[in-house]
Amino acid sequence: MDKKEKIIDTALKLFVENGFHGTATSKIAQEAVVANGTLFNYFKTKDELVVAIYISVKEDMADFLIKNIKDSDNFKDVMKSQFLASLFWALNNQMKFKFIQQFHTSPYVDKIEQEVTQSQVLPHLKLIQTGIDKGLIKKLPVDFIYSIISSQTFGVYQYIISKQFTKVQQHETVEQTFELLWDMIK
Amino acid sequence: MDKKEKIIDTALKLFVENGFHGTATSKIAQEAVVANGTLFNYFKTKDELVVAIYISVKEDMADFLIKNIKDSDNFKDVMKSQFLASLFWALNNQMKFKFIQQFHTSPYVDKIEQEVTQSQVLPHLKLIQTGIDKGLIKKLPVDFIYSIISSQTFGVYQYIISKQFTKVQQHETVEQTFELLWDMIK
DNA sequence: ATTTTGATTGACTAATCAGTCGCAAATATA
DNA sequence: TATATTTGCGACTGATTAGTCAATCAAAAT
């Protein structure tokens, strides 16, 4: 197996479990069954590793969302498919989702260039803009609506995790939340 | 000035700036103009300090919210006053708010007893229950609605921070968001 | 068969860390 | 004033840390 990938996977797990600074590089190397020096061959510093994981995880999610855009001419359906896909991904990649949250609320966020982040939300902003142009959702700033939807996603995620829902219950809750959300912005 | 308070204030600032493990206890003591050992007189361990700050900050916020409950028989007004107060506090105590976020998405959350957290959200849950009983808001699980509102609060906060709004613009945005929220749950 | 190349290793280090401890100063009690 | 208690100090330590580097290895290229 690719050592770089192994290091990323192991580090992701340990970071989520013990925090960024709470995880020693030696521990990562040890658990990844790799020499200490190998880690630093692939990542010049520990910080570089953290940022690399963030980018990798974000790409992973972005790829999934792109693949799941419902190609319908019904705007609400398209919005819904994206909302469902986001939550589906989060619930099926809890460690990665937690990592993103941890990263976003940590001082590391400042170490990442705006462009990287911006390019990933752009498709979503465009989708929202389309809805506004068609008069299907309220005339509000696109990034305001995006902000609301994102945090709502996070909120439902937390709620679902806190309960021990079955897949069916999870799906019901997500559907229900989208309807609420839609009522709000339509 | 009270040394314990000075330590908490300094630690809060440094933790938000550099993360929990990224901040050395020696650095905290130094910046608080206090001896290294003094810090450990007040807090047995670094972890204890982190948790103490969390509790202190949470109390601070809870106190503010209690003081700002509008004593009206108009349910919507009461809800609104709480929503506005939450955001007002967050915007005027950004460091403390950031600390809470950082804490919530860190492995430290597990170190805090459920009871402490529960007692602080209870008044809000009760308020929501009242609204449901009176048939003023939708019949959904109270903690689900609480989840929705909380994440909405966080979302608007993030949005307002990302823009550089004047006080007036901030207020307008918050008011507007509450109306959206109300439309969603009513 | 020999050389070259690049990946991999793990012992090593200088720095930093959380936490200790014996003592001094300040404050309270008598 | 004398004594007791609390509060504060900072040099110290043993453990741990991120990061280095010269040596080794496997495999490909010559």
Short mmCIF file of C-alpha atoms (C1' of nucleotides) in Angstrom, two decimals:
data_model
loop_
_atom_site.label_atom_id
_atom_site.label_comp_id
_atom_site.label_asym_id
_atom_site.label_seq_id
_atom_site.Cartn_x
_atom_site.Cartn_y
_atom_site.Cartn_z
CA MET A 1 0.00 0.00 0.00
CA ASP A 2 1.10 3.51 -0.74
CA LYS A 3 2.92 4.85 2.32
CA LYS A 4 1.88 8.44 1.79
CA GLU A 5 -1.77 7.40 1.79
CA LYS A 6 -1.22 5.23 4.84
CA ILE A 7 0.29 8.18 6.70
CA ILE A 8 -2.61 10.44 5.74
CA ASP A 9 -5.21 7.88 6.82
CA THR A 10 -3.50 7.20 10.13
CA ALA A 11 -2.90 10.87 10.88
CA LEU A 12 -6.52 11.71 10.08
CA LYS A 13 -7.72 9.16 12.59
CA LEU A 14 -5.29 10.23 15.32
CA PHE A 15 -5.90 13.94 14.79
CA VAL A 16 -9.64 13.47 15.20
CA GLU A 17 -9.10 11.34 18.30
CA ASN A 18 -6.45 13.43 20.03
CA GLY A 19 -6.34 16.81 18.33
CA PHE A 20 -3.64 18.22 16.08
CA HIS A 21 -1.04 19.06 18.68
CA GLY A 22 -2.14 16.18 20.84
CA THR A 23 -0.85 13.75 18.24
CA ALA A 24 2.90 13.23 18.00
CA THR A 25 4.42 12.65 14.58
CA SER A 26 6.23 9.66 16.04
CA LYS A 27 2.86 8.18 17.03
CA ILE A 28 1.56 8.66 13.51
CA ALA A 29 4.61 6.97 11.99
CA GLN A 30 4.42 4.14 14.51
CA GLU A 31 0.73 3.44 13.89
CA ALA A 32 1.18 3.74 10.12
CA VAL A 33 4.00 1.14 10.40
CA VAL A 34 6.44 3.52 8.79
CA ALA A 35 9.75 4.94 9.92
CA ASN A 36 9.81 8.32 11.56
CA GLY A 37 11.88 9.81 8.79
CA THR A 38 9.55 8.55 6.06
CA LEU A 39 6.80 10.85 7.31
CA PHE A 40 9.09 13.83 6.90
CA ASN A 41 10.09 12.70 3.42
CA TYR A 42 6.51 13.15 2.29
CA PHE A 43 5.66 16.17 4.43
CA LYS A 44 8.29 18.77 5.22
CA THR A 45 6.60 19.72 8.49
CA LYS A 46 3.74 18.56 10.68
CA ASP A 47 1.75 21.63 9.67
CA GLU A 48 2.16 20.65 6.03
CA LEU A 49 0.70 17.25 6.86
CA VAL A 50 -2.34 18.78 8.54
CA VAL A 51 -3.02 21.06 5.59
CA ALA A 52 -2.45 18.19 3.13
CA ILE A 53 -5.05 16.10 4.92
CA TYR A 54 -7.53 18.97 4.84
CA ILE A 55 -7.11 19.45 1.10
CA SER A 56 -7.37 15.72 0.48
CA VAL A 57 -10.55 15.41 2.54
CA LYS A 58 -12.12 18.45 0.93
CA GLU A 59 -11.40 17.06 -2.53
CA ASP A 60 -12.90 13.78 -1.51
CA MET A 61 -16.13 15.48 -0.50
CA ALA A 62 -16.22 17.81 -3.49
CA ASP A 63 -15.79 14.84 -5.85
CA PHE A 64 -18.67 13.05 -4.20
CA LEU A 65 -20.95 16.07 -4.43
CA ILE A 66 -20.16 16.68 -8.10
CA LYS A 67 -20.97 13.09 -8.91
CA ASN A 68 -24.31 13.46 -7.17
CA ILE A 69 -25.71 16.55 -8.83
CA LYS A 70 -29.13 15.51 -10.04
CA ASP A 71 -29.41 16.58 -13.64
CA SER A 72 -33.00 17.75 -13.48
CA ASP A 73 -34.65 20.91 -14.73
CA ASN A 74 -36.56 21.10 -11.47
CA PHE A 75 -34.51 23.52 -9.38
CA LYS A 76 -35.83 22.33 -6.05
CA ASP A 77 -34.88 18.75 -6.93
CA VAL A 78 -31.34 19.82 -7.77
CA MET A 79 -31.03 21.73 -4.49
CA LYS A 80 -32.44 18.80 -2.58
CA SER A 81 -30.07 16.30 -4.17
CA GLN A 82 -27.11 18.45 -3.11
CA PHE A 83 -28.38 18.84 0.43
CA LEU A 84 -29.03 15.11 0.75
CA ALA A 85 -25.67 14.25 -0.77
CA SER A 86 -23.83 16.55 1.65
CA LEU A 87 -25.42 14.90 4.64
CA PHE A 88 -25.07 11.43 3.20
CA TRP A 89 -21.35 12.03 2.79
CA ALA A 90 -20.98 13.50 6.27
CA LEU A 91 -22.79 10.58 7.89
CA ASN A 92 -20.75 8.04 5.96
CA ASN A 93 -17.43 9.81 6.46
CA GLN A 94 -17.76 10.93 10.04
CA MET A 95 -14.05 11.04 10.75
CA LYS A 96 -13.37 13.16 7.70
CA PHE A 97 -16.30 15.42 8.51
CA LYS A 98 -15.10 15.85 12.08
CA PHE A 99 -11.65 16.66 10.78
CA ILE A 100 -13.05 19.42 8.59
CA GLN A 101 -14.95 20.90 11.53
CA GLN A 102 -11.90 20.69 13.76
CA PHE A 103 -9.78 22.32 11.08
CA HIS A 104 -12.28 25.11 10.42
CA THR A 105 -12.43 26.13 14.08
CA SER A 106 -8.66 25.92 14.57
CA PRO A 107 -5.94 28.49 13.89
CA TYR A 108 -4.87 26.33 10.93
CA VAL A 109 -7.61 27.82 8.75
CA ASP A 110 -5.49 30.91 8.33
CA LYS A 111 -2.70 28.83 6.84
CA ILE A 112 -4.78 27.87 3.84
CA GLU A 113 -5.15 30.09 0.82
CA GLN A 114 -8.55 31.54 0.13
CA GLU A 115 -8.48 30.40 -3.51
CA VAL A 116 -8.52 26.70 -2.64
CA THR A 117 -11.60 27.09 -0.48
CA GLN A 118 -13.31 29.49 -2.85
CA SER A 119 -13.07 27.20 -5.88
CA GLN A 120 -14.90 24.46 -4.01
CA VAL A 121 -17.90 26.52 -2.96
CA LEU A 122 -18.22 28.30 -6.30
CA PRO A 123 -20.45 25.63 -7.91
CA HIS A 124 -22.82 25.91 -4.95
CA LEU A 125 -22.91 29.69 -5.11
CA LYS A 126 -23.68 29.50 -8.84
CA LEU A 127 -26.52 27.08 -8.21
CA ILE A 128 -28.03 29.43 -5.64
CA GLN A 129 -27.64 32.36 -8.04
CA THR A 130 -29.56 30.42 -10.70
CA GLY A 131 -32.39 29.92 -8.25
CA ILE A 132 -32.49 33.62 -7.46
CA ASP A 133 -32.41 34.57 -11.16
CA LYS A 134 -35.31 32.26 -11.89
CA GLY A 135 -37.21 33.86 -9.01
CA LEU A 136 -37.47 30.51 -7.24
CA ILE A 137 -35.72 31.53 -4.04
CA LYS A 138 -35.61 34.79 -2.13
CA LYS A 139 -33.48 37.68 -3.32
CA LEU A 140 -30.81 37.55 -0.66
CA PRO A 141 -27.01 37.61 -0.93
CA VAL A 142 -25.86 34.24 -2.33
CA ASP A 143 -23.18 33.75 0.29
CA PHE A 144 -25.71 34.51 2.98
CA ILE A 145 -27.94 31.71 1.73
CA TYR A 146 -24.92 29.44 1.36
CA SER A 147 -23.89 30.23 4.92
CA ILE A 148 -27.34 29.37 6.23
CA ILE A 149 -27.54 26.09 4.32
CA SER A 150 -24.03 25.01 5.34
CA SER A 151 -24.61 25.61 9.00
CA GLN A 152 -27.97 23.91 8.77
CA THR A 153 -26.21 20.88 7.30
CA PHE A 154 -23.85 20.86 10.23
CA GLY A 155 -26.72 21.26 12.67
CA VAL A 156 -28.70 18.31 11.36
CA TYR A 157 -25.54 16.23 11.28
CA GLN A 158 -24.93 16.92 14.97
CA TYR A 159 -28.56 16.20 15.80
CA ILE A 160 -28.61 12.90 13.95
CA ILE A 161 -25.32 11.82 15.52
CA SER A 162 -26.53 12.68 19.01
CA LYS A 163 -29.55 10.41 18.56
CA GLN A 164 -28.85 6.85 17.54
CA PHE A 165 -30.97 6.82 14.46
CA THR A 166 -31.47 4.01 11.99
CA LYS A 167 -30.70 4.71 8.34
CA VAL A 168 -34.41 5.16 7.70
CA GLN A 169 -34.82 7.63 10.55
CA GLN A 170 -31.73 9.48 9.38
CA HIS A 171 -33.16 9.79 5.92
CA GLU A 172 -36.53 10.98 7.21
CA THR A 173 -34.89 13.67 9.34
CA VAL A 174 -32.75 14.89 6.46
CA GLU A 175 -35.74 15.04 4.10
CA GLN A 176 -37.78 16.87 6.71
CA THR A 177 -34.99 19.39 7.30
CA PHE A 178 -34.70 20.10 3.63
CA GLU A 179 -38.41 20.86 3.41
CA LEU A 180 -38.05 23.30 6.30
CA LEU A 181 -35.02 24.84 4.65
CA TRP A 182 -36.85 25.14 1.35
CA ASP A 183 -39.82 26.81 2.99
CA MET A 184 -37.40 29.30 4.43
CA ILE A 185 -35.61 30.33 1.25
CA LYS A 186 -38.30 29.82 -1.40
CA MET B 1 -6.11 42.16 39.68
CA ASP B 2 -7.11 38.67 40.61
CA LYS B 3 -4.43 36.31 39.32
CA LYS B 4 -6.78 33.45 38.62
CA GLU B 5 -8.89 35.69 36.41
CA LYS B 6 -5.79 37.06 34.72
CA ILE B 7 -4.64 33.54 33.92
CA ILE B 8 -8.04 32.61 32.47
CA ASP B 9 -8.21 35.74 30.33
CA THR B 10 -4.69 35.29 28.99
CA ALA B 11 -5.13 31.58 28.37
CA LEU B 12 -8.41 32.19 26.54
CA LYS B 13 -6.71 34.62 24.18
CA LEU B 14 -3.71 32.38 23.54
CA PHE B 15 -5.81 29.24 23.09
CA VAL B 16 -7.93 30.94 20.44
CA GLU B 17 -4.82 32.27 18.70
CA ASN B 18 -2.66 29.15 18.81
CA GLY B 19 -4.88 26.24 19.73
CA PHE B 20 -4.96 24.29 22.99
CA HIS B 21 -1.83 22.21 22.57
CA GLY B 22 -0.17 24.97 20.58
CA THR B 23 -0.11 27.11 23.70
CA ALA B 24 2.47 26.27 26.36
CA THR B 25 1.53 26.76 30.00
CA SER B 26 4.81 28.67 30.43
CA LYS B 27 3.67 31.08 27.72
CA ILE B 28 0.37 31.64 29.49
CA ALA B 29 2.09 32.32 32.81
CA GLN B 30 4.59 34.64 31.14
CA GLU B 31 1.94 36.68 29.35
CA ALA B 32 -0.24 36.81 32.45
CA VAL B 33 2.78 38.13 34.40
CA VAL B 34 2.55 35.29 36.87
CA ALA B 35 5.00 32.62 37.94
CA ASN B 36 4.89 29.24 36.28
CA GLY B 37 3.99 27.53 39.52
CA THR B 38 1.17 29.94 40.29
CA LEU B 39 -0.76 28.67 37.30
CA PHE B 40 -0.56 25.16 38.70
CA ASN B 41 -1.67 26.39 42.11
CA TYR B 42 -4.99 27.38 40.60
CA PHE B 43 -5.32 24.59 38.05
CA LYS B 44 -3.95 21.15 38.79
CA THR B 45 -3.38 20.40 35.10
CA LYS B 46 -3.51 22.14 31.76
CA ASP B 47 -6.63 20.16 30.87
CA GLU B 48 -8.30 21.43 34.00
CA LEU B 49 -7.53 24.98 32.88
CA VAL B 50 -9.09 24.40 29.48
CA VAL B 51 -12.26 22.97 30.98
CA ALA B 52 -12.39 25.76 33.60
CA ILE B 53 -12.27 28.36 30.83
CA TYR B 54 -15.05 26.59 28.96
CA ILE B 55 -17.29 26.53 32.01
CA SER B 56 -16.52 30.17 32.80
CA VAL B 57 -17.27 31.29 29.25
CA LYS B 58 -20.47 29.28 29.10
CA GLU B 59 -21.66 30.78 32.39
CA ASP B 60 -20.85 34.21 31.09
CA MET B 61 -23.03 33.65 28.04
CA ALA B 62 -25.84 31.97 29.97
CA ASP B 63 -25.95 34.88 32.44
CA PHE B 64 -26.23 37.35 29.60
CA LEU B 65 -29.04 35.42 27.94
CA ILE B 66 -31.02 35.08 31.16
CA LYS B 67 -30.79 38.82 31.74
CA ASN B 68 -32.11 39.45 28.25
CA ILE B 69 -35.24 37.32 28.23
CA LYS B 70 -37.98 39.70 27.14
CA ASP B 71 -40.82 39.29 29.58
CA SER B 72 -43.62 39.47 27.06
CA ASP B 73 -46.68 37.32 26.54
CA ASN B 74 -46.01 37.44 22.82
CA PHE B 75 -44.17 34.18 22.19
CA LYS B 76 -42.54 35.30 18.97
CA ASP B 77 -41.14 38.36 20.73
CA VAL B 78 -39.63 36.22 23.46
CA MET B 79 -38.05 33.91 20.89
CA LYS B 80 -36.75 36.86 18.95
CA SER B 81 -35.22 38.51 21.99
CA GLN B 82 -33.31 35.32 22.75
CA PHE B 83 -32.09 34.93 19.18
CA LEU B 84 -30.96 38.55 19.03
CA ALA B 85 -29.31 38.32 22.43
CA SER B 86 -27.36 35.17 21.40
CA LEU B 87 -25.99 36.87 18.34
CA PHE B 88 -25.35 40.13 20.14
CA TRP B 89 -23.28 38.27 22.72
CA ALA B 90 -21.40 36.27 20.08
CA LEU B 91 -20.54 39.40 18.09
CA ASN B 92 -19.40 41.27 21.17
CA ASN B 93 -17.46 38.35 22.64
CA GLN B 94 -15.86 36.91 19.55
CA MET B 95 -12.90 35.39 21.33
CA LYS B 96 -15.13 33.62 23.81
CA PHE B 97 -17.44 32.47 21.05
CA LYS B 98 -14.52 31.15 19.03
CA PHE B 99 -13.27 29.36 22.11
CA ILE B 100 -16.60 27.60 22.52
CA GLN B 101 -16.56 26.51 18.88
CA GLN B 102 -12.98 25.28 19.17
CA PHE B 103 -13.83 23.41 22.34
CA HIS B 104 -16.94 21.80 20.89
CA THR B 105 -15.07 20.40 17.88
CA SER B 106 -12.12 19.19 19.95
CA PRO B 107 -11.61 15.94 21.86
CA TYR B 108 -12.01 17.96 25.08
CA VAL B 109 -15.81 17.88 24.78
CA ASP B 110 -15.74 14.32 26.06
CA LYS B 111 -14.04 15.50 29.25
CA ILE B 112 -17.03 17.55 30.32
CA GLU B 113 -20.00 16.07 32.07
CA GLN B 114 -23.27 16.03 30.20
CA GLU B 115 -25.12 17.57 33.16
CA VAL B 116 -23.26 20.87 32.98
CA THR B 117 -24.14 21.33 29.33
CA GLN B 118 -27.67 20.05 29.75
CA SER B 119 -28.60 22.50 32.50
CA GLN B 120 -27.68 25.44 30.31
CA VAL B 121 -29.81 24.48 27.32
CA LEU B 122 -32.77 23.41 29.44
CA PRO B 123 -34.37 26.89 29.64
CA HIS B 124 -34.25 27.11 25.86
CA LEU B 125 -35.76 23.68 25.42
CA LYS B 126 -38.55 24.63 27.80
CA LEU B 127 -39.25 27.80 25.85
CA ILE B 128 -39.51 25.84 22.62
CA GLN B 129 -41.81 23.31 24.30
CA THR B 130 -44.10 26.17 25.37
CA GLY B 131 -44.30 27.32 21.77
CA ILE B 132 -45.20 23.85 20.60
CA ASP B 133 -47.85 23.45 23.34
CA LYS B 134 -49.44 26.73 22.35
CA GLY B 135 -49.48 25.55 18.74
CA LEU B 136 -47.32 28.49 17.68
CA ILE B 137 -44.46 26.47 16.23
CA LYS B 138 -44.33 23.17 14.40
CA LYS B 139 -44.74 19.89 16.24
CA LEU B 140 -41.18 18.64 15.95
CA PRO B 141 -38.79 17.25 18.58
CA VAL B 142 -37.69 20.15 20.81
CA ASP B 143 -34.01 19.32 20.57
CA PHE B 144 -34.33 19.15 16.81
CA ILE B 145 -35.71 22.68 16.73
CA TYR B 146 -33.03 23.77 19.19
CA SER B 147 -30.42 22.25 16.89
CA ILE B 148 -31.83 24.15 13.92
CA ILE B 149 -31.85 27.46 15.77
CA SER B 150 -28.35 26.99 17.17
CA SER B 151 -26.84 26.24 13.81
CA GLN B 152 -28.72 29.16 12.32
CA THR B 153 -27.15 31.38 14.95
CA PHE B 154 -23.72 30.06 14.13
CA GLY B 155 -24.32 30.47 10.39
CA VAL B 156 -25.32 34.11 10.63
CA TYR B 157 -22.43 34.78 12.97
CA GLN B 158 -19.97 33.38 10.44
CA TYR B 159 -21.58 35.33 7.63
CA ILE B 160 -21.53 38.63 9.50
CA ILE B 161 -17.93 38.14 10.55
CA SER B 162 -16.83 37.35 7.00
CA LYS B 163 -18.28 40.63 5.78
CA GLN B 164 -17.18 43.80 7.51
CA PHE B 165 -20.56 45.06 8.52
CA THR B 166 -21.43 48.15 10.47
CA LYS B 167 -23.47 47.73 13.66
CA VAL B 168 -26.56 48.80 11.73
CA GLN B 169 -25.97 46.29 8.94
CA GLN B 170 -25.29 43.60 11.53
CA HIS B 171 -28.55 44.33 13.23
CA GLU B 172 -30.48 44.32 9.97
CA THR B 173 -29.02 40.97 9.00
CA VAL B 174 -29.81 39.43 12.36
CA GLU B 175 -33.41 40.72 12.29
CA GLN B 176 -33.84 39.43 8.76
CA THR B 177 -32.46 36.03 9.70
CA PHE B 178 -34.84 35.73 12.59
CA GLU B 179 -37.80 36.38 10.31
CA LEU B 180 -36.55 33.59 8.02
CA LEU B 181 -36.12 31.32 11.01
CA TRP B 182 -39.59 32.11 12.29
CA ASP B 183 -41.11 31.37 8.90
CA MET B 184 -39.36 28.04 9.03
CA ILE B 185 -40.54 26.85 12.42
CA LYS B 186 -43.92 28.61 12.80
"C1'" DA C 1 27.88 -7.93 -12.59
"C1'" DT C 2 28.22 -3.27 -11.27
"C1'" DT C 3 26.58 1.18 -10.66
"C1'" DT C 4 23.11 4.47 -9.88
"C1'" DT C 5 19.03 6.05 -8.03
"C1'" DG C 6 15.53 7.10 -4.87
"C1'" DA C 7 12.92 5.45 -1.24
"C1'" DT C 8 13.25 3.97 3.62
"C1'" DT C 9 15.18 3.62 7.94
"C1'" DG C 10 15.74 4.60 13.05
"C1'" DA C 11 19.08 6.38 16.19
"C1'" DC C 12 19.88 10.92 17.40
"C1'" DT C 13 19.36 15.98 19.08
"C1'" DA C 14 18.21 20.41 20.58
"C1'" DA C 15 14.29 22.41 22.09
"C1'" DT C 16 10.25 22.46 24.48
"C1'" DC C 17 6.83 20.70 27.40
"C1'" DA C 18 3.74 19.95 31.69
"C1'" DG C 19 4.24 19.68 36.16
"C1'" DT C 20 7.14 19.73 40.91
"C1'" DC C 21 9.09 21.56 44.97
"C1'" DG C 22 11.40 24.04 48.50
"C1'" DC C 23 11.34 28.47 49.93
"C1'" DA C 24 9.89 33.42 50.44
"C1'" DA C 25 6.55 36.88 50.92
"C1'" DA C 26 2.22 38.38 52.26
"C1'" DT C 27 -1.81 37.97 54.76
"C1'" DA C 28 -4.66 36.36 58.47
"C1'" DT C 29 -5.16 34.89 63.23
"C1'" DA C 30 -3.98 34.89 68.09
"C1'" DT D 1 4.17 41.06 68.34
"C1'" DA D 2 4.36 36.28 67.37
"C1'" DT D 3 2.55 32.48 64.92
"C1'" DA D 4 0.01 30.14 61.37
"C1'" DT D 5 -1.75 29.92 56.82
"C1'" DT D 6 -2.28 31.04 52.42
"C1'" DT D 7 -0.40 32.66 48.10
"C1'" DG D 8 3.27 33.29 44.97
"C1'" DC D 9 7.62 32.28 43.19
"C1'" DG D 10 11.02 30.42 39.56
"C1'" DA D 11 14.70 27.24 39.03
"C1'" DC D 12 14.45 22.59 38.05
"C1'" DT D 13 13.34 17.85 35.91
"C1'" DG D 14 12.10 13.86 33.35
"C1'" DA D 15 9.55 13.08 29.50
"C1'" DT D 16 8.37 14.16 24.96
"C1'" DT D 17 8.62 16.70 20.79
"C1'" DA D 18 9.47 17.93 15.73
"C1'" DG D 19 12.73 17.38 12.70
"C1'" DT D 20 17.72 15.61 10.93
"C1'" DC D 21 20.91 12.69 8.74
"C1'" DA D 22 24.14 9.17 7.60
"C1'" DA D 23 23.48 4.54 6.63
"C1'" DT D 24 20.87 0.85 4.33
"C1'" DC D 25 18.05 -1.26 1.06
"C1'" DA D 26 15.72 -2.79 -3.29
"C1'" DA D 27 15.41 -2.46 -7.80
"C1'" DA D 28 16.20 -0.58 -12.03
"C1'" DA D 29 19.63 0.95 -15.48
"C1'" DT D 30 23.97 0.33 -17.52
#
